[in-house]
């Protein structure tokens, strides 16, 4: 055969190569290595700058946020108005203000233990299963024991005595942000600078895995009939239908925006030209601070019952001073997103959208002043929180290639809860909005 | 003598001694491949240089699914082909209508040195030479060649036939010269 003859003729054929050829190859290799070194140094410089900038912004945000919270704490003054009428007690029979006076104040406090409190107030265990923060701080100016009457709530109402309870005046100073004005000094960028001469990077990524973390703002997205309810766990205790409750409606003020942090791992695959599908597992922390004067944290209006138990002709009630609360929600998040590469070059720009299944882990409340004990509640039947939430995800991914298999991505994004994080029977709903920026290191399997 | 595996590991680390050892092991064989696709030795050297730079730059991606020599050969063919593509882009391969029926008269290659044959191949027009190399020596089908060079199957076949006719004629001339030379020697 003609072809076989040719194949056989060239099989194993060798020819000499000029000696200078290796020198040329070596020179080319040196040039490539130098270029790669410069590229690496450039990437590391950019990376260091990006991390420093990110840390600076995050640090500034956190510091500003903390300062703003402290300012709010000092500016909020609670003034327990105890009028002559009040001091002459509810029944108006005894004008001695010192006798049997019960003042709920954070400074002079005597903690009733759970048993005592439950026994004296007739409280049932809260759905959250914990009395730990149901601490009523009672001080006795003369006698160190409570001389309450057995005035029950029914009796109290049937006699038509609707007491005037101390009201709380809350002054909230808003955070003031000074928006700097940057005059535009540079001319608009000519369009030809925006066109890239670089060739497209059409290589398919295949399967990839990534690790990342993110930080940003957290807006609880409160809506509902209750004004100034501080958090889902607290909002459950008020009953707006009752005059008593309205009078005793606890007051709070809440930072409008908190902070959110997350870290997790993702796995993805390029399914078509420019189209990606990715999913993963993440841990989300949503943190917000506010002030409160709540004395009880149960979910069944137990504050009202408790106060009623202490009301008699010789008792005066005041609401304690406000105290700062830190509320932290934790979620396990399983995101599923579809991505489309808008720009497929050295720096890729990808738009991502999808949904996330968020499993509620727990809510932790901490009194920053130390007056009240910490409180946490997990998901479950008795929890006011939904165990599973659904959130919409939207964001961009700006990726820079670090070699053949690694890339570093800056991931600004938004997460919005489709449903309220509280169960349907709550009188208030919370649809949190998280705006964050993350860093993600991606490894492409080849 | 270093094994291919050791050479691969050394080259993947960028160690120059291993790179040179690999180059010296394969450069002569690869030179013939580059020469087959090129019009001149200078073109072949350029292709060989570019091909080895690609080998060293991508050797970390070599997965040992094939032999190292096969992998390097494929890189050399692609590199040489790319160089020819640039020329073919300027002078596109077109159908050749002067398809003479090739007589299936066997010519023995035993008397020819591979460099004589190489000269014959290099003397072919660019389009014919590429198609001939891909079909006759590398063993690609006309359909595959059509996809590689963005030409039709018919064009590939006609180019190959033309190459075959030209080569046959040149071989006959070469054979005659050889015979006359042998007679002179005898």
Coordinates of C-alpha atoms in Angstrom, one line a residue, chain B residues 15-145:
Chain B
X15 CA 14.4 22.0 36.3
X16 CA 16.5 22.9 33.3
X17 CA 18.6 19.8 33.3
X18 CA 15.6 17.5 33.0
X19 CA 14.2 19.8 30.3
X20 CA 17.4 19.5 28.3
X21 CA 17.5 15.7 28.8
X22 CA 13.9 15.4 27.5
X23 CA 14.7 17.7 24.5
X24 CA 17.8 15.6 23.6
X25 CA 15.8 12.4 23.8
X26 CA 13.1 13.5 21.4
X27 CA 14.3 16.4 19.4
X28 CA 15.6 14.4 16.4
X29 CA 12.4 12.4 15.9
X30 CA 10.3 15.5 16.3
X31 CA 12.5 17.4 13.8
X32 CA 11.5 14.9 11.1
X33 CA 7.8 15.5 11.9
X34 CA 8.2 19.2 11.7
X35 CA 10.1 18.9 8.5
X36 CA 7.3 16.8 6.9
X37 CA 4.8 19.6 7.5
X38 CA 7.2 22.5 6.6
X39 CA 8.4 23.8 3.3
X40 CA 11.9 24.4 4.6
X41 CA 14.3 23.4 7.4
X42 CA 14.1 26.9 8.9
X43 CA 10.3 26.6 9.1
X44 CA 10.7 23.2 10.7
X45 CA 13.2 24.5 13.3
X46 CA 10.8 27.3 14.2
X47 CA 8.0 24.8 14.7
X48 CA 10.2 22.5 16.7
X49 CA 11.3 25.4 19.0
X50 CA 7.7 26.5 19.5
X51 CA 6.6 22.9 20.0
X52 CA 9.1 22.2 22.8
X53 CA 8.3 25.4 24.6
X54 CA 4.7 24.3 24.6
X55 CA 5.7 20.8 25.8
X56 CA 7.6 22.3 28.8
X57 CA 4.9 24.8 29.6
X58 CA 2.2 22.1 29.6
X59 CA 4.0 19.1 30.9
X60 CA 2.4 19.4 34.3
X61 CA -0.9 18.7 32.5
X62 CA 0.4 15.4 31.1
X63 CA -1.7 12.7 32.7
X64 CA 0.2 9.7 31.4
X65 CA -3.0 8.4 29.6
X66 CA -0.7 8.0 26.5
X67 CA 3.0 7.6 26.0
X68 CA 5.1 10.7 26.4
X69 CA 6.4 10.3 22.9
X70 CA 2.8 10.2 21.5
X71 CA 1.9 13.3 23.5
X72 CA 4.9 15.3 22.3
X73 CA 4.3 14.1 18.7
X74 CA 0.7 15.4 18.9
X75 CA 1.9 18.8 20.2
X76 CA 4.5 19.0 17.4
X77 CA 1.9 18.1 14.7
X78 CA -0.5 20.7 16.1
X79 CA 2.2 23.3 16.2
X80 CA 3.4 22.6 12.7
X81 CA -0.1 22.5 11.5
X82 CA -0.9 25.8 13.1
X83 CA 2.0 27.4 11.2
X84 CA 0.7 25.9 8.0
X85 CA -2.8 27.0 8.7
X86 CA -1.6 30.6 8.7
X87 CA -0.4 30.1 5.2
X88 CA -3.4 28.1 4.2
X89 CA -5.6 31.0 5.4
X90 CA -3.8 33.2 3.0
X91 CA -4.1 30.6 0.2
X92 CA -7.1 28.5 0.9
X93 CA -7.2 24.9 -0.2
X94 CA -9.5 24.5 -3.1
X95 CA -10.8 21.5 -5.0
X96 CA -8.4 20.1 -7.6
X97 CA -10.2 19.0 -10.7
X98 CA -7.3 17.4 -12.5
X99 CA -7.8 14.1 -10.8
X100 CA -5.8 11.7 -12.7
X101 CA -6.4 8.1 -12.0
X102 CA -3.5 6.9 -9.9
X103 CA -2.1 3.6 -11.1
X104 CA -1.7 1.2 -8.3
X105 CA 1.8 0.3 -9.3
X106 CA 3.8 -0.4 -6.2
X107 CA 7.1 1.4 -5.9
X108 CA 9.6 0.0 -3.5
X109 CA 10.8 2.5 -0.9
X110 CA 13.7 0.3 0.2
X111 CA 16.2 2.2 -1.9
X112 CA 15.2 5.6 -0.6
X113 CA 16.6 7.3 2.5
X114 CA 14.0 9.1 4.5
X115 CA 15.6 12.4 3.8
X116 CA 15.1 11.8 0.0
X117 CA 11.4 11.2 0.7
X118 CA 11.3 14.2 3.0
X119 CA 12.5 16.4 0.2
X120 CA 9.7 15.0 -2.0
X121 CA 7.1 15.8 0.6
X122 CA 8.5 19.3 1.2
X123 CA 8.3 20.0 -2.5
X124 CA 4.6 19.5 -2.5
X125 CA 2.3 22.6 -2.5
X126 CA 1.3 23.6 1.0
X127 CA -2.3 22.3 0.9
X128 CA -1.3 19.0 -0.6
X129 CA 1.5 18.5 1.8
X130 CA -0.6 19.0 4.9
X131 CA -3.4 16.7 3.7
X132 CA -0.9 14.1 2.6
X133 CA 0.8 14.1 6.0
X134 CA -2.4 13.9 7.9
X135 CA -4.0 11.2 5.8
X136 CA -1.1 9.0 4.6
X137 CA 1.3 9.2 7.6
X138 CA -0.8 10.3 10.6
X139 CA -3.7 8.1 9.6
X140 CA -6.5 10.7 10.0
X141 CA -9.7 10.2 7.9
X142 CA -10.7 12.8 5.3
X143 CA -13.7 13.8 7.5
X144 CA -11.3 14.5 10.4
X145 CA -8.9 16.4 8.1

